[in-house]
Short mmCIF file of C-alpha atoms and ligand atoms in Angstrom, two decimals:
data_model
loop_
_atom_site.label_atom_id
_atom_site.label_comp_id
_atom_site.label_asym_id
_atom_site.label_seq_id
_atom_site.Cartn_x
_atom_site.Cartn_y
_atom_site.Cartn_z
CA UNK A 1050 -0.71 -13.42 4.36
CA UNK A 1051 0.74 -13.13 7.83
CA UNK A 1052 1.89 -9.53 8.41
CA UNK A 1053 5.54 -9.89 9.31
CA UNK A 1054 5.83 -6.47 10.96
CA UNK A 1055 3.57 -7.63 13.79
CA UNK A 1056 5.71 -10.72 14.44
CA UNK A 1057 8.80 -8.48 14.49
CA UNK A 1058 7.20 -6.05 16.96
CA UNK A 1059 5.96 -8.94 19.14
CA UNK A 1060 9.47 -10.43 19.27
CA UNK A 1061 10.87 -7.11 20.54
CA UNK A 1062 8.28 -6.75 23.28
CA UNK A 1063 9.84 -7.20 26.73
CA UNK A 1064 8.75 -10.28 28.68
CA UNK A 1065 5.88 -9.63 31.07
CA UNK A 1066 4.03 -7.40 28.60
CA UNK A 1067 0.85 -9.09 27.45
CA UNK A 1068 0.13 -8.86 23.70
CA UNK A 1069 -3.08 -9.29 21.72
CA UNK A 1070 -2.96 -9.15 17.92
CA UNK A 1071 -5.98 -8.35 15.76
CA UNK A 1072 -5.88 -8.29 11.96
CA UNK A 1073 -8.37 -5.77 10.59
CA UNK A 1074 -8.41 -7.62 7.25
CA UNK A 1075 -9.72 -10.79 8.89
CA UNK A 1076 -11.73 -9.89 11.97
CA UNK A 1077 -13.50 -7.08 13.81
CA UNK A 1078 -11.34 -5.21 16.25
CA UNK A 1079 -12.57 -5.47 19.86
CA UNK A 1080 -12.12 -1.77 20.58
CA UNK A 1081 -13.42 -2.11 24.15
CA UNK A 1082 -10.89 -4.74 25.18
CA UNK A 1083 -8.74 -3.07 27.89
CA UNK A 1084 -5.33 -1.93 26.62
CA UNK A 1085 -2.51 0.34 27.80
CA UNK A 1086 -1.18 0.91 24.29
CA UNK A 1087 -2.18 0.14 20.73
CA UNK A 1088 0.31 -0.30 17.88
CA UNK A 1089 -0.81 0.09 14.25
CA UNK A 1090 1.16 -0.42 11.05
CA UNK A 1091 0.56 2.15 8.33
CA UNK A 1092 1.08 1.81 4.59
CA UNK A 1093 -0.04 4.59 2.27
CA UNK A 1094 -3.00 2.55 1.03
CA UNK A 1095 -4.05 1.73 4.59
CA UNK A 1096 -3.41 5.16 6.16
CA UNK A 1097 -7.07 6.21 6.08
CA UNK A 1098 -8.14 3.01 7.82
CA UNK A 1099 -5.27 3.27 10.33
CA UNK A 1100 -6.39 6.80 11.28
CA UNK A 1101 -9.99 5.61 11.63
CA UNK A 1102 -8.89 2.82 13.99
CA UNK A 1103 -6.73 5.27 15.96
CA UNK A 1104 -9.74 7.58 16.30
CA UNK A 1105 -11.78 4.75 17.85
CA UNK A 1106 -9.05 4.19 20.43
CA UNK A 1107 -8.75 7.94 21.05
CA UNK A 1108 -12.44 7.98 22.00
CA UNK A 1109 -11.48 5.36 24.62
CA UNK A 1110 -8.36 7.31 25.74
CA UNK A 1111 -5.94 4.54 24.74
CA UNK A 1112 -2.61 5.89 23.40
CA UNK A 1113 -1.73 4.83 19.86
CA UNK A 1114 1.70 4.20 18.33
CA UNK A 1115 2.07 4.05 14.56
CA UNK A 1116 4.93 2.64 12.53
CA UNK A 1117 5.47 1.20 9.05
CA UNK A 1118 6.53 2.56 5.69
CA UNK A 1119 3.95 5.38 5.52
CA UNK A 1120 4.87 6.51 9.02
CA UNK A 1121 8.51 6.63 7.86
CA UNK A 1122 7.62 8.52 4.69
CA UNK A 1123 5.18 10.96 6.32
CA UNK A 1124 5.99 11.18 10.04
CA UNK A 1125 4.39 14.62 10.33
CA UNK A 1126 1.03 13.51 8.98
CA UNK A 1127 1.08 10.26 10.98
CA UNK A 1128 1.88 12.17 14.17
CA UNK A 1129 -1.43 14.01 13.83
CA UNK A 1130 -3.25 10.74 14.52
CA UNK A 1131 -0.83 9.00 16.88
CA UNK A 1132 0.46 9.73 20.35
CA UNK A 1133 3.79 8.30 19.18
CA UNK A 1134 5.38 7.56 15.79
CA UNK A 1135 8.14 5.03 15.08
CA UNK A 1136 10.07 5.72 11.90
CA UNK A 1137 12.34 3.01 10.47
CA UNK A 1138 12.56 -0.40 12.08
CA UNK A 1139 10.72 -1.42 15.25
CA UNK A 1140 13.75 -3.39 16.43
CA UNK A 1141 15.72 -0.24 17.26
CA UNK A 1142 12.87 1.60 18.97
CA UNK A 1143 10.21 -0.65 20.48
CA UNK A 1144 11.97 -1.78 23.70
CA UNK A 1145 12.81 1.86 24.55
CA UNK A 1146 9.24 2.94 23.78
CA UNK A 1147 7.75 0.27 26.03
CA UNK A 1148 10.15 1.35 28.80
CA UNK A 1149 9.04 4.98 28.37
CA UNK A 1150 5.38 3.93 28.48
CA UNK A 1151 6.00 2.17 31.81
CA UNK A 1152 7.44 5.41 33.21
CA UNK A 1153 4.59 7.48 31.77
CA UNK A 1154 7.05 9.30 29.52
CA UNK A 1155 6.08 8.33 25.98
CA UNK A 1156 7.88 10.50 23.41
CA UNK A 1157 6.27 11.75 20.20
CA UNK A 1158 8.93 10.30 17.85
CA UNK A 1159 11.25 7.30 17.93
CA UNK A 1160 13.65 6.38 15.15
CA UNK A 1161 14.53 2.70 14.89
CA UNK A 1162 17.20 2.98 12.16
CA UNK A 1163 17.27 1.34 8.73
CA UNK A 1164 18.03 -2.21 9.84
CA UNK A 1165 18.04 -4.41 12.93
CA UNK A 1166 21.31 -5.41 14.53
CA UNK A 1167 22.37 -8.97 13.59
CA UNK A 1168 20.80 -10.49 16.71
CA UNK A 1169 17.55 -8.55 16.43
CA UNK A 1170 16.09 -10.11 13.25
CA UNK A 1171 13.53 -12.04 15.28
CA UNK A 1172 9.85 -12.82 14.79
CA UNK A 1173 7.25 -14.13 17.20
CA UNK A 1174 4.79 -15.83 14.87
CA UNK A 1175 2.80 -17.33 17.75
CA UNK A 1176 0.55 -14.23 17.55
CA UNK A 1177 -0.81 -15.60 14.25
CA UNK A 1178 -1.98 -18.93 15.62
CA UNK A 1179 -5.71 -19.56 15.24
CA UNK A 1180 -5.96 -17.01 12.42
CA UNK A 1181 -6.71 -18.12 8.90
CA UNK A 1182 -3.78 -17.06 6.74
CA UNK A 1183 -2.61 -18.45 3.43
CA UNK A 1184 -0.13 -21.32 3.85
CA UNK A 1185 2.79 -19.11 2.85
CA UNK A 1186 5.76 -18.41 5.10
CA UNK A 1187 7.16 -14.88 4.80
CA UNK A 1188 10.90 -14.70 5.45
CA UNK A 1189 13.41 -11.85 5.23
CA UNK A 1190 16.87 -12.16 3.70
CA UNK A 1191 17.58 -8.44 3.88
CA UNK A 1192 15.98 -4.99 3.86
CA UNK A 1193 16.14 -2.01 1.56
CA UNK A 1194 17.65 -1.41 -1.87
CA UNK A 1195 20.61 0.63 -3.10
CA UNK A 1196 19.09 1.56 -6.45
CA UNK A 1197 17.29 4.84 -6.96
CA UNK A 1198 14.11 4.34 -8.97
CA UNK A 1199 12.34 7.68 -8.79
CA UNK A 1200 8.93 6.26 -7.83
CA UNK A 1201 10.09 3.80 -5.19
CA UNK A 1202 8.88 4.18 -1.60
CA UNK A 1203 11.40 1.62 -0.37
CA UNK A 1204 14.60 3.29 -1.51
CA UNK A 1205 13.14 6.55 -0.14
CA UNK A 1206 12.31 5.12 3.28
CA UNK A 1207 15.60 3.25 3.55
CA UNK A 1208 17.66 6.15 2.14
CA UNK A 1209 19.04 3.85 -0.57
CA UNK A 1210 20.62 1.49 1.96
CA UNK A 1211 20.54 -2.29 1.95
CA UNK A 1212 21.20 -4.47 4.98
CA UNK A 1213 21.60 -8.20 4.71
CA UNK A 1214 20.25 -10.43 7.43
CA UNK A 1215 22.69 -13.11 8.64
CA UNK A 1216 21.94 -15.87 6.11
CA UNK A 1217 22.06 -18.69 8.67
CA UNK A 1218 19.05 -17.14 10.43
CA UNK A 1219 17.02 -17.15 7.22
CA UNK A 1220 18.10 -20.75 6.53
CA UNK A 1221 16.94 -21.78 10.02
CA UNK A 1222 13.54 -20.20 9.39
CA UNK A 1223 13.26 -21.95 6.04
CA UNK A 1224 14.05 -25.26 7.75
CA UNK A 1225 11.44 -24.64 10.44
CA UNK A 1226 8.85 -23.58 7.86
CA UNK A 1227 9.34 -26.64 5.70
CA UNK A 1228 9.34 -29.38 8.29
CA UNK A 1229 6.67 -31.22 10.24
CA UNK A 1230 3.07 -30.22 9.61
CA UNK A 1231 4.07 -27.29 7.40
CA UNK A 1232 6.12 -29.46 5.00
CA UNK A 1233 5.91 -28.27 1.44
CA UNK A 1234 4.79 -24.80 2.53
CA UNK A 1235 5.56 -22.07 0.03
CA UNK A 1236 8.28 -19.66 1.17
CA UNK A 1237 7.99 -15.98 0.22
CA UNK A 1238 11.24 -14.04 0.58
CA UNK A 1239 9.81 -10.56 1.08
CA UNK A 1240 12.95 -8.58 0.23
CA UNK A 1241 12.31 -5.87 -2.33
CA UNK A 1242 15.46 -6.87 -4.14
CA UNK A 1243 17.00 -10.22 -3.23
CA UNK A 1244 19.95 -9.53 -5.52
CA UNK A 1245 21.40 -6.43 -3.86
CA UNK A 1246 24.48 -8.48 -2.97
CA UNK A 1247 24.67 -11.15 -5.70
CA UNK A 1248 27.46 -13.24 -4.17
CA UNK A 1249 25.67 -13.45 -0.83
CA UNK A 1250 22.48 -14.47 -2.65
CA UNK A 1251 24.30 -17.18 -4.62
CA UNK A 1252 25.66 -18.76 -1.45
CA UNK A 1253 22.20 -18.62 0.11
CA UNK A 1254 20.67 -20.35 -2.92
CA UNK A 1255 23.36 -23.06 -2.80
CA UNK A 1256 22.41 -23.68 0.83
CA UNK A 1257 18.73 -23.87 -0.12
CA UNK A 1258 19.19 -26.54 -2.81
CA UNK A 1259 19.39 -29.58 -0.49
CA UNK A 1260 16.39 -28.30 1.49
CA UNK A 1261 14.11 -28.95 -1.51
CA UNK A 1262 11.73 -26.06 -0.81
CA UNK A 1263 9.46 -24.04 -3.08
CA UNK A 1264 10.01 -20.31 -2.92
CA UNK A 1265 8.92 -17.05 -4.53
CA UNK A 1266 10.65 -13.67 -4.34
CA UNK A 1267 11.58 -10.40 -6.02
CA UNK A 1268 14.88 -9.41 -7.58
CA UNK A 1269 16.49 -6.89 -9.89
CA UNK A 1270 17.04 -7.64 -13.57
CA UNK A 1271 20.78 -8.17 -12.91
CA UNK A 1272 20.07 -11.80 -11.95
CA UNK A 1273 19.10 -12.47 -15.58
CA UNK A 1274 22.54 -11.59 -16.88
CA UNK A 1275 24.33 -14.15 -14.73
CA UNK A 1276 24.00 -17.78 -15.93
CA UNK A 1277 25.27 -19.20 -12.62
CA UNK A 1278 22.70 -17.17 -10.70
CA UNK A 1279 19.89 -18.36 -13.00
CA UNK A 1280 20.94 -21.97 -12.55
CA UNK A 1281 20.97 -21.56 -8.75
CA UNK A 1282 17.60 -19.83 -8.76
CA UNK A 1283 16.02 -22.73 -10.61
CA UNK A 1284 17.78 -25.50 -8.67
CA UNK A 1285 16.94 -23.94 -5.27
CA UNK A 1286 13.22 -24.30 -5.96
CA UNK A 1287 12.13 -20.89 -7.26
CA UNK A 1288 8.50 -21.07 -8.34
CA UNK A 1289 8.09 -17.42 -9.28
CA UNK A 1290 10.50 -14.51 -9.51
CA UNK A 1291 9.09 -11.01 -9.66
CA UNK A 1292 11.21 -8.61 -11.70
CA UNK A 1293 10.36 -4.94 -12.18
CA UNK A 1294 10.85 -4.41 -15.92
CA UNK A 1295 8.76 -1.21 -15.58
CA UNK A 1296 8.77 -0.11 -19.24
CA UNK A 1297 9.86 -1.27 -22.69
CA UNK A 1298 10.73 2.33 -23.59
CA UNK A 1299 14.28 3.58 -22.95
CA UNK A 1300 13.08 7.17 -22.46
CA UNK A 1301 10.81 6.03 -19.63
CA UNK A 1302 13.58 4.02 -17.96
CA UNK A 1303 15.71 7.14 -18.09
CA UNK A 1304 12.93 9.28 -16.64
CA UNK A 1305 12.45 6.89 -13.69
CA UNK A 1306 16.24 6.54 -13.10
CA UNK A 1307 16.38 2.80 -13.74
CA UNK A 1308 19.35 2.45 -16.12
CA UNK A 1309 19.99 -1.09 -14.85
CA UNK A 1310 17.07 -2.28 -17.00
CA UNK A 1311 18.86 -1.13 -20.13
CA UNK A 1312 22.24 -2.64 -19.34
CA UNK A 1313 23.67 -5.73 -21.03
CA UNK A 1314 21.11 -6.14 -23.82
CA UNK A 1315 18.25 -4.76 -21.74
CA UNK A 1316 14.90 -6.34 -21.05
CA UNK A 1317 14.71 -8.33 -24.31
CA UNK A 1318 17.96 -10.17 -23.63
CA UNK A 1319 17.03 -10.65 -19.96
CA UNK A 1320 13.69 -12.33 -20.68
CA UNK A 1321 15.25 -14.62 -23.28
CA UNK A 1322 17.88 -15.73 -20.76
CA UNK A 1323 15.33 -16.15 -17.98
CA UNK A 1324 13.18 -18.29 -20.23
CA UNK A 1325 16.06 -20.41 -21.48
CA UNK A 1326 17.02 -21.09 -17.85
CA UNK A 1327 13.42 -22.00 -16.93
CA UNK A 1328 12.80 -19.24 -14.37
CA UNK A 1329 9.04 -18.61 -13.89
CA UNK A 1330 8.83 -14.84 -14.36
CA UNK A 1331 6.38 -12.39 -12.80
CA UNK A 1332 7.06 -9.32 -14.93
CA UNK A 1333 5.84 -6.01 -13.62
CA UNK A 1334 5.28 -2.89 -15.72
CA UNK A 1335 4.34 0.66 -14.81
CA UNK A 1336 2.61 3.14 -17.13
CA UNK A 1337 2.06 6.86 -17.01
CA UNK A 1338 5.57 8.04 -17.81
CA UNK A 1339 5.98 10.95 -20.16
CA UNK A 1340 6.80 8.76 -23.17
CA UNK A 1341 3.78 6.44 -22.76
CA UNK A 1342 1.24 6.45 -25.59
CA UNK A 1343 -1.97 4.43 -26.04
CA UNK A 1344 -0.43 1.68 -28.18
CA UNK A 1345 2.33 0.95 -25.65
CA UNK A 1346 -0.12 -0.95 -23.45
CA UNK A 1347 -1.00 -3.61 -26.03
CA UNK A 1348 2.61 -3.91 -27.10
CA UNK A 1349 3.67 -4.59 -23.52
CA UNK A 1350 0.97 -7.19 -22.96
CA UNK A 1351 1.92 -8.89 -26.24
CA UNK A 1352 5.56 -8.93 -25.11
CA UNK A 1353 4.59 -10.54 -21.79
CA UNK A 1354 2.45 -13.19 -23.48
CA UNK A 1355 5.01 -13.91 -26.16
CA UNK A 1356 7.71 -14.47 -23.55
CA UNK A 1357 5.47 -16.80 -21.59
CA UNK A 1358 5.46 -14.90 -18.30
CA UNK A 1359 3.91 -16.87 -15.47
CA UNK A 1360 2.33 -13.65 -14.17
CA UNK A 1361 2.47 -9.96 -15.00
CA UNK A 1362 1.30 -6.68 -13.50
CA UNK A 1363 0.37 -3.54 -15.41
CA UNK A 1364 0.15 -0.76 -12.86
CA UNK A 1365 -0.08 2.95 -13.25
CA UNK A 1366 2.49 5.19 -11.68
CA UNK A 1367 1.64 6.10 -8.07
CA UNK A 1368 3.13 9.21 -6.47
CA UNK A 1369 3.88 7.83 -3.01
CA UNK A 1370 4.56 10.61 -0.49
CA UNK A 1371 8.17 11.44 0.19
CA UNK A 1372 9.44 10.00 -3.10
CA UNK A 1373 11.39 11.98 -5.70
CA UNK A 1374 8.49 11.32 -8.09
CA UNK A 1375 6.02 12.94 -5.68
CA UNK A 1376 8.24 16.00 -5.34
CA UNK A 1377 8.72 16.30 -9.11
CA UNK A 1378 5.01 15.98 -9.92
CA UNK A 1379 4.16 18.47 -7.15
CA UNK A 1380 6.70 20.94 -8.54
CA UNK A 1381 5.23 20.47 -12.04
CA UNK A 1382 1.73 20.97 -10.55
CA UNK A 1383 0.60 17.60 -11.89
CA UNK A 1384 -0.70 16.07 -8.66
CA UNK A 1385 -4.49 15.88 -8.75
CA UNK A 1386 -4.61 15.74 -4.98
CA UNK A 1387 -1.59 16.21 -2.71
CA UNK A 1388 -2.93 13.69 -0.14
CA UNK A 1389 -4.80 11.33 -2.43
CA UNK A 1390 -4.56 8.51 0.15
CA UNK A 1391 -6.76 10.49 2.56
CA UNK A 1392 -9.29 11.59 -0.06
CA UNK A 1393 -12.62 9.81 0.61
CA UNK A 1394 -13.26 9.89 -3.15
CA UNK A 1395 -10.04 8.05 -4.01
CA UNK A 1396 -10.36 4.34 -4.72
CA UNK A 1397 -8.05 1.53 -5.76
CA UNK A 1398 -6.87 1.98 -9.39
CA UNK A 1399 -7.60 5.72 -9.50
CA UNK A 1400 -4.82 7.82 -10.97
CA UNK A 1401 -3.57 10.62 -8.72
CA UNK A 1402 -1.63 12.72 -11.22
CA UNK A 1403 -1.86 14.21 -14.71
CA UNK A 1404 0.01 12.08 -17.28
CA UNK A 1405 1.57 13.88 -20.24
CA UNK A 1406 -0.11 12.26 -23.25
CA UNK A 1407 -3.13 10.56 -21.65
CA UNK A 1408 -5.93 11.65 -19.39
CA UNK A 1409 -5.88 10.16 -15.85
CA UNK A 1410 -8.94 8.11 -16.71
CA UNK A 1411 -7.43 6.81 -19.95
CA UNK A 1412 -4.38 5.69 -18.01
CA UNK A 1413 -6.57 3.87 -15.50
CA UNK A 1414 -8.66 2.20 -18.21
CA UNK A 1415 -5.68 1.15 -20.34
CA UNK A 1416 -3.98 -0.44 -17.31
CA UNK A 1417 -7.13 -2.32 -16.40
CA UNK A 1418 -7.60 -3.45 -20.00
CA UNK A 1419 -3.98 -4.68 -20.09
CA UNK A 1420 -4.55 -6.78 -16.96
CA UNK A 1421 -7.77 -8.17 -18.41
CA UNK A 1422 -6.00 -9.01 -21.66
CA UNK A 1423 -3.09 -10.71 -19.91
CA UNK A 1424 -5.44 -12.80 -17.75
CA UNK A 1425 -7.88 -13.54 -20.60
CA UNK A 1426 -8.56 -17.21 -21.35
CA UNK A 1427 -6.67 -17.10 -24.64
CA UNK A 1428 -3.58 -15.54 -23.03
CA UNK A 1429 -3.66 -17.99 -20.12
CA UNK A 1430 -3.95 -20.93 -22.54
CA UNK A 1431 -1.17 -19.63 -24.73
CA UNK A 1432 1.18 -18.98 -21.82
CA UNK A 1433 0.42 -22.33 -20.22
CA UNK A 1434 1.51 -24.10 -23.40
CA UNK A 1435 4.57 -21.93 -23.78
CA UNK A 1436 5.96 -22.66 -20.37
CA UNK A 1437 7.35 -25.64 -18.59
CA UNK A 1438 5.78 -24.56 -15.27
CA UNK A 1439 3.96 -26.90 -12.96
CA UNK A 1440 0.55 -26.78 -14.63
CA UNK A 1441 -1.50 -26.99 -11.43
CA UNK A 1442 0.37 -24.10 -9.82
CA UNK A 1443 0.18 -22.19 -13.09
CA UNK A 1444 -3.60 -22.37 -13.26
CA UNK A 1445 -4.16 -21.71 -9.56
CA UNK A 1446 -2.15 -18.49 -9.51
CA UNK A 1447 -3.43 -17.26 -12.85
CA UNK A 1448 -7.06 -17.87 -11.94
CA UNK A 1449 -6.58 -16.19 -8.55
CA UNK A 1450 -5.11 -13.12 -10.22
CA UNK A 1451 -7.93 -13.08 -12.77
CA UNK A 1452 -10.56 -13.08 -10.01
CA UNK A 1453 -8.71 -10.50 -7.92
CA UNK A 1454 -8.64 -8.06 -10.82
CA UNK A 1455 -12.31 -7.28 -10.49
CA UNK A 1456 -12.44 -7.57 -6.70
CA UNK A 1457 -9.83 -4.88 -6.21
CA UNK A 1458 -10.90 -2.52 -8.93
CA UNK A 1459 -12.50 0.60 -7.48
CA UNK A 1460 -12.15 -0.68 -3.90
CA UNK A 1461 -12.30 2.32 -1.56
CA UNK A 1462 -9.51 3.09 0.91
CA UNK A 1463 -10.54 3.03 4.55
CA UNK A 1464 -13.81 1.71 5.85
CA UNK A 1465 -16.61 3.51 3.98
CA UNK A 1466 -19.14 2.61 6.64
CA UNK A 1467 -17.11 4.47 9.30
CA UNK A 1468 -18.42 8.01 9.00
CA UNK A 1469 -17.15 9.79 12.08
CA UNK A 1470 -14.58 12.60 11.97
CA UNK A 1471 -10.92 11.56 12.36
CA UNK A 1472 -9.76 12.53 15.86
CA UNK A 1473 -6.32 14.14 16.04
CA UNK A 1474 -3.93 13.22 18.85
CA UNK A 1475 -3.57 15.79 21.61
C1 B12 B 1003 5.24 -8.60 1.44
C2 B12 B 1003 4.66 -7.37 0.79
C3 B12 B 1003 3.36 -7.44 0.30
C4 B12 B 1003 2.48 -8.66 0.41
C5 B12 B 1003 1.58 -8.54 1.65
C6 B12 B 1003 2.02 -9.45 2.72
C7 B12 B 1003 1.08 -9.45 3.93
N1 B12 B 1003 1.60 -9.75 5.02
O1 B12 B 1003 -0.07 -9.18 3.82
C8 B12 B 1003 1.63 -8.53 -0.86
C9 B12 B 1003 2.37 -9.11 -2.03
C10 B12 B 1003 0.23 -9.14 -0.80
C11 B12 B 1003 1.61 -7.01 -0.98
C12 B12 B 1003 0.58 -6.30 -1.54
C13 B12 B 1003 0.63 -4.94 -1.76
N2 B12 B 1003 1.65 -4.12 -1.52
CO1 B12 B 1003 3.25 -4.70 -0.59
N3 B12 B 1003 4.90 -5.13 0.11
C14 B12 B 1003 5.43 -6.17 0.68
C15 B12 B 1003 6.91 -5.95 1.01
C16 B12 B 1003 7.73 -6.47 -0.16
C17 B12 B 1003 7.46 -6.53 2.30
C18 B12 B 1003 6.70 -6.16 3.57
C19 B12 B 1003 7.30 -6.89 4.73
O2 B12 B 1003 6.76 -7.87 5.21
N4 B12 B 1003 8.48 -6.44 5.20
C20 B12 B 1003 9.14 -7.02 6.35
C21 B12 B 1003 8.63 -6.35 7.64
C22 B12 B 1003 9.31 -6.94 8.86
O3 B12 B 1003 9.02 -4.99 7.52
P1 B12 B 1003 7.96 -3.79 7.62
O4 B12 B 1003 6.63 -4.21 7.21
O5 B12 B 1003 8.55 -2.58 6.98
O6 B12 B 1003 7.92 -3.54 9.20
C23 B12 B 1003 9.01 -2.99 9.90
C24 B12 B 1003 8.97 -1.46 10.03
O7 B12 B 1003 8.29 -0.82 8.97
C25 B12 B 1003 8.34 -1.22 11.35
N5 B12 B 1003 6.88 -1.27 11.50
C26 B12 B 1003 5.94 -1.64 10.64
N6 B12 B 1003 4.74 -1.55 11.19
C27 B12 B 1003 4.90 -1.13 12.45
C28 B12 B 1003 3.97 -0.87 13.44
C29 B12 B 1003 4.43 -0.43 14.69
C30 B12 B 1003 3.45 -0.16 15.77
C31 B12 B 1003 5.82 -0.24 14.92
C32 B12 B 1003 6.31 0.22 16.22
C33 B12 B 1003 6.75 -0.49 13.89
C34 B12 B 1003 6.27 -0.94 12.67
O8 B12 B 1003 8.86 -2.28 12.13
C35 B12 B 1003 8.89 -3.48 11.34
C36 B12 B 1003 10.07 -4.29 11.78
O9 B12 B 1003 11.25 -3.54 11.65
C37 B12 B 1003 6.93 -4.39 1.07
C38 B12 B 1003 8.25 -3.74 0.84
C39 B12 B 1003 8.86 -3.30 2.16
N7 B12 B 1003 10.12 -3.39 2.28
O10 B12 B 1003 8.18 -2.88 3.07
C40 B12 B 1003 5.89 -4.02 0.02
C41 B12 B 1003 5.09 -2.71 0.17
C42 B12 B 1003 4.72 -2.53 1.62
N8 B12 B 1003 3.88 -2.95 -0.60
C43 B12 B 1003 3.50 -1.90 -1.22
C44 B12 B 1003 2.33 -1.83 -2.03
C45 B12 B 1003 2.10 -0.54 -2.80
C46 B12 B 1003 1.46 -2.90 -2.10
C47 B12 B 1003 0.14 -2.94 -2.91
C48 B12 B 1003 -0.73 -1.73 -2.74
C49 B12 B 1003 0.54 -3.20 -4.36
C50 B12 B 1003 -0.59 -3.12 -5.33
N9 B12 B 1003 -0.55 -2.13 -6.22
O11 B12 B 1003 -1.50 -3.89 -5.26
C51 B12 B 1003 -0.53 -4.23 -2.37
C52 B12 B 1003 -1.63 -3.99 -1.36
C53 B12 B 1003 -1.15 -3.68 0.03
C54 B12 B 1003 -2.24 -3.12 0.93
N10 B12 B 1003 -1.97 -3.05 2.21
O12 B12 B 1003 -3.29 -2.73 0.53
C55 B12 B 1003 4.43 -0.73 -0.99
C56 B12 B 1003 3.82 0.27 -0.02
C57 B12 B 1003 4.24 1.69 -0.32
C58 B12 B 1003 3.66 2.63 0.65
N11 B12 B 1003 4.11 3.86 0.58
O13 B12 B 1003 2.79 2.33 1.43
C59 B12 B 1003 5.71 -1.43 -0.51
C60 B12 B 1003 6.58 -0.61 0.43
C61 B12 B 1003 6.52 -1.86 -1.77
C62 B12 B 1003 7.17 -0.72 -2.53
N12 B12 B 1003 8.29 -1.00 -3.16
O14 B12 B 1003 6.74 0.39 -2.62
N13 B12 B 1003 2.70 -6.49 -0.43
S1 SF4 B 1004 14.96 -1.87 -7.81
FE1 SF4 B 1004 12.93 -2.12 -6.84
S2 SF4 B 1004 13.30 -1.87 -4.63
FE2 SF4 B 1004 15.12 -1.08 -5.70
S3 SF4 B 1004 14.79 1.14 -5.89
FE3 SF4 B 1004 14.03 0.19 -7.79
S4 SF4 B 1004 11.83 -0.24 -7.44
FE4 SF4 B 1004 12.79 0.17 -5.43
#
C-alpha cells in the first residue's frame, strides 16, 4: 500500500526543493543518486532496515533524518543512526527543518506535535505515480486515540490524545479517489480508532452514503453498542471493520486496561449486534496475557468461526518500546531481549517476553496454529456460508491472508544480506 507518511512529508516540502521517493519494499534504493538530505520513516519492525539504509548514506556523507512512530517512541536510539530526528508529526517540523538545512544549521531533534493544524492535513500522492501499489486509497479522518490499552504504541506516541481532521477534507479525498479512472477503488481509513468522537463519525458516514464507496477501517467496540452507528456503517459502504476484541477473558482485559471491551454486555453482545446489522467484522485477538492457557486459543478461534467473522488475527503480545507494557515486563524481568527489534536473531512471529503459563515458543506456535485453523478450508467454507458478504471479496481476502500466513512466518527483520556494521551518526 502507498505509505501515507511520505505523501504527508512531500506535501510539507517547500516549493523549489526537488524530491525523489524510493520504496524499499518495492525497488532497490539508488544510494549513489546525489542528495542533500535523506528522510526515512521508522517503525519498530523496520528499525533495523532503516538503520542499515542510513548507514549506506552515512558512507556517502549524506545527512539522514528519521521520523515515524518508532522515532517518536525511541528518539534516543533513533538519534544514534540519524543526523536529525523528528518526533510526532512531520507537518509541524518539516518546513523548519528544511529551512535549517538550507542555512547549514540542522538540529538534532525536532518535535512536530501530536496533530497537524487544520490546514496542514495535506498529501502529495504524485510521488507514488509509476509505482505498483495495491488499488487502495489510504485516507485519514483523525489521529491518535484517547484510550489507554497497556500494549498500544499509538496511545503512547500520541500521549492519549485524539485529533480529528476537518471532515470536509476527508470527504474531498474520498470523492477524488472514487471518481474517474480510480472509480470503485477501495478506501482504507487508516485511523487507529475511527470512533473516538462518535457523533463526528456518524455525520461523516451520513455524508459518505450518497458517494456509494467501498471502505474498510478500524474502530473501537463502542460502535457495536449503537444501532444508529451500525446502520450508518453498513449503509456508507463498509466492507470490513477491524475491531480489537483482544481477549475473551475478563482478567486479561483488566490486565491490559481495556475495560471498554467488557462494557454493555461485552464482546459476546457486541458480535451478535454487529452480525445482526450485517457489519463484516475483522476481529483481532492478542495472546500472552497472564490468564492465557493453552485451551484459550482454540476457544477463541471457535468463537470467531461461530460468529462468522470475515477475517481474524491471532497475535501474540508485543512489548513495543516506550509502552506501559514494555516498562512493566522490564520491571518484572520478563523481557527476553530489551531491544528485540535490533536483534539479528529475532524474526517475525518470535515472542520477545516470558509469558506466565506458557513458554515463549508455545505462545508462538499456538498463535500460528490459531491462524492456520481460522484460515483452514473448513473454516473458510463455514464462514462463507454463515455470512452475507460479497462472496468474491470474501474469498479474495481470505485466500490472501491464508497465503500471507506462511510468507510472513519467520521473516527476518532488516536485510539479512546486508552484513556491514551499522554506522552511528557523528
Ligand atoms: C495503515 C497501517 C498499516 C498498513 C500499512 C500501510 C502501508 N502504507 O503500507 C498495514 C495494514 C499493511 C499495516 C501493517 C502492519 N502494521 Co501498521 N499501521 C497502520 C496505521 C493504522 C496507520 C499508518 C498511517 O498511514 N498513518 C498516517 C500517516 C500520515 O501517519 P504516520 O505514518 O504516523 O506518519 C506521520 C508521522 O509519524 C511522521 N513521520 C512518519 N515517517 C516520517 C519520516 C520522516 C522523515 C519525517 C520527517 C516524519 C515522519 O510524519 C507523518 C505525518 O505527520 C498505523 C497506526 C498509526 N497511527 O501510525 C499502524 C502501525 C504503524 N502498524 C503497526 C504494526 C505493528 C503493523 C504490523 C507489524 C502488524 C502485524 N503484526 O503484522 C504490520 C507490518 C508493518 C511493517 N512495516 O512491517 C504499529 C507499529 C508499532 C510500532 N511501534 O512500530 C502501528 C503504530 C499500529 C499500532 N497500534 O501499534 N499497518
Ligand atoms: S483502542 Fe486501539 S488505538 Fe486505542 S489505545 Fe487501545 S489499542 Fe490503541
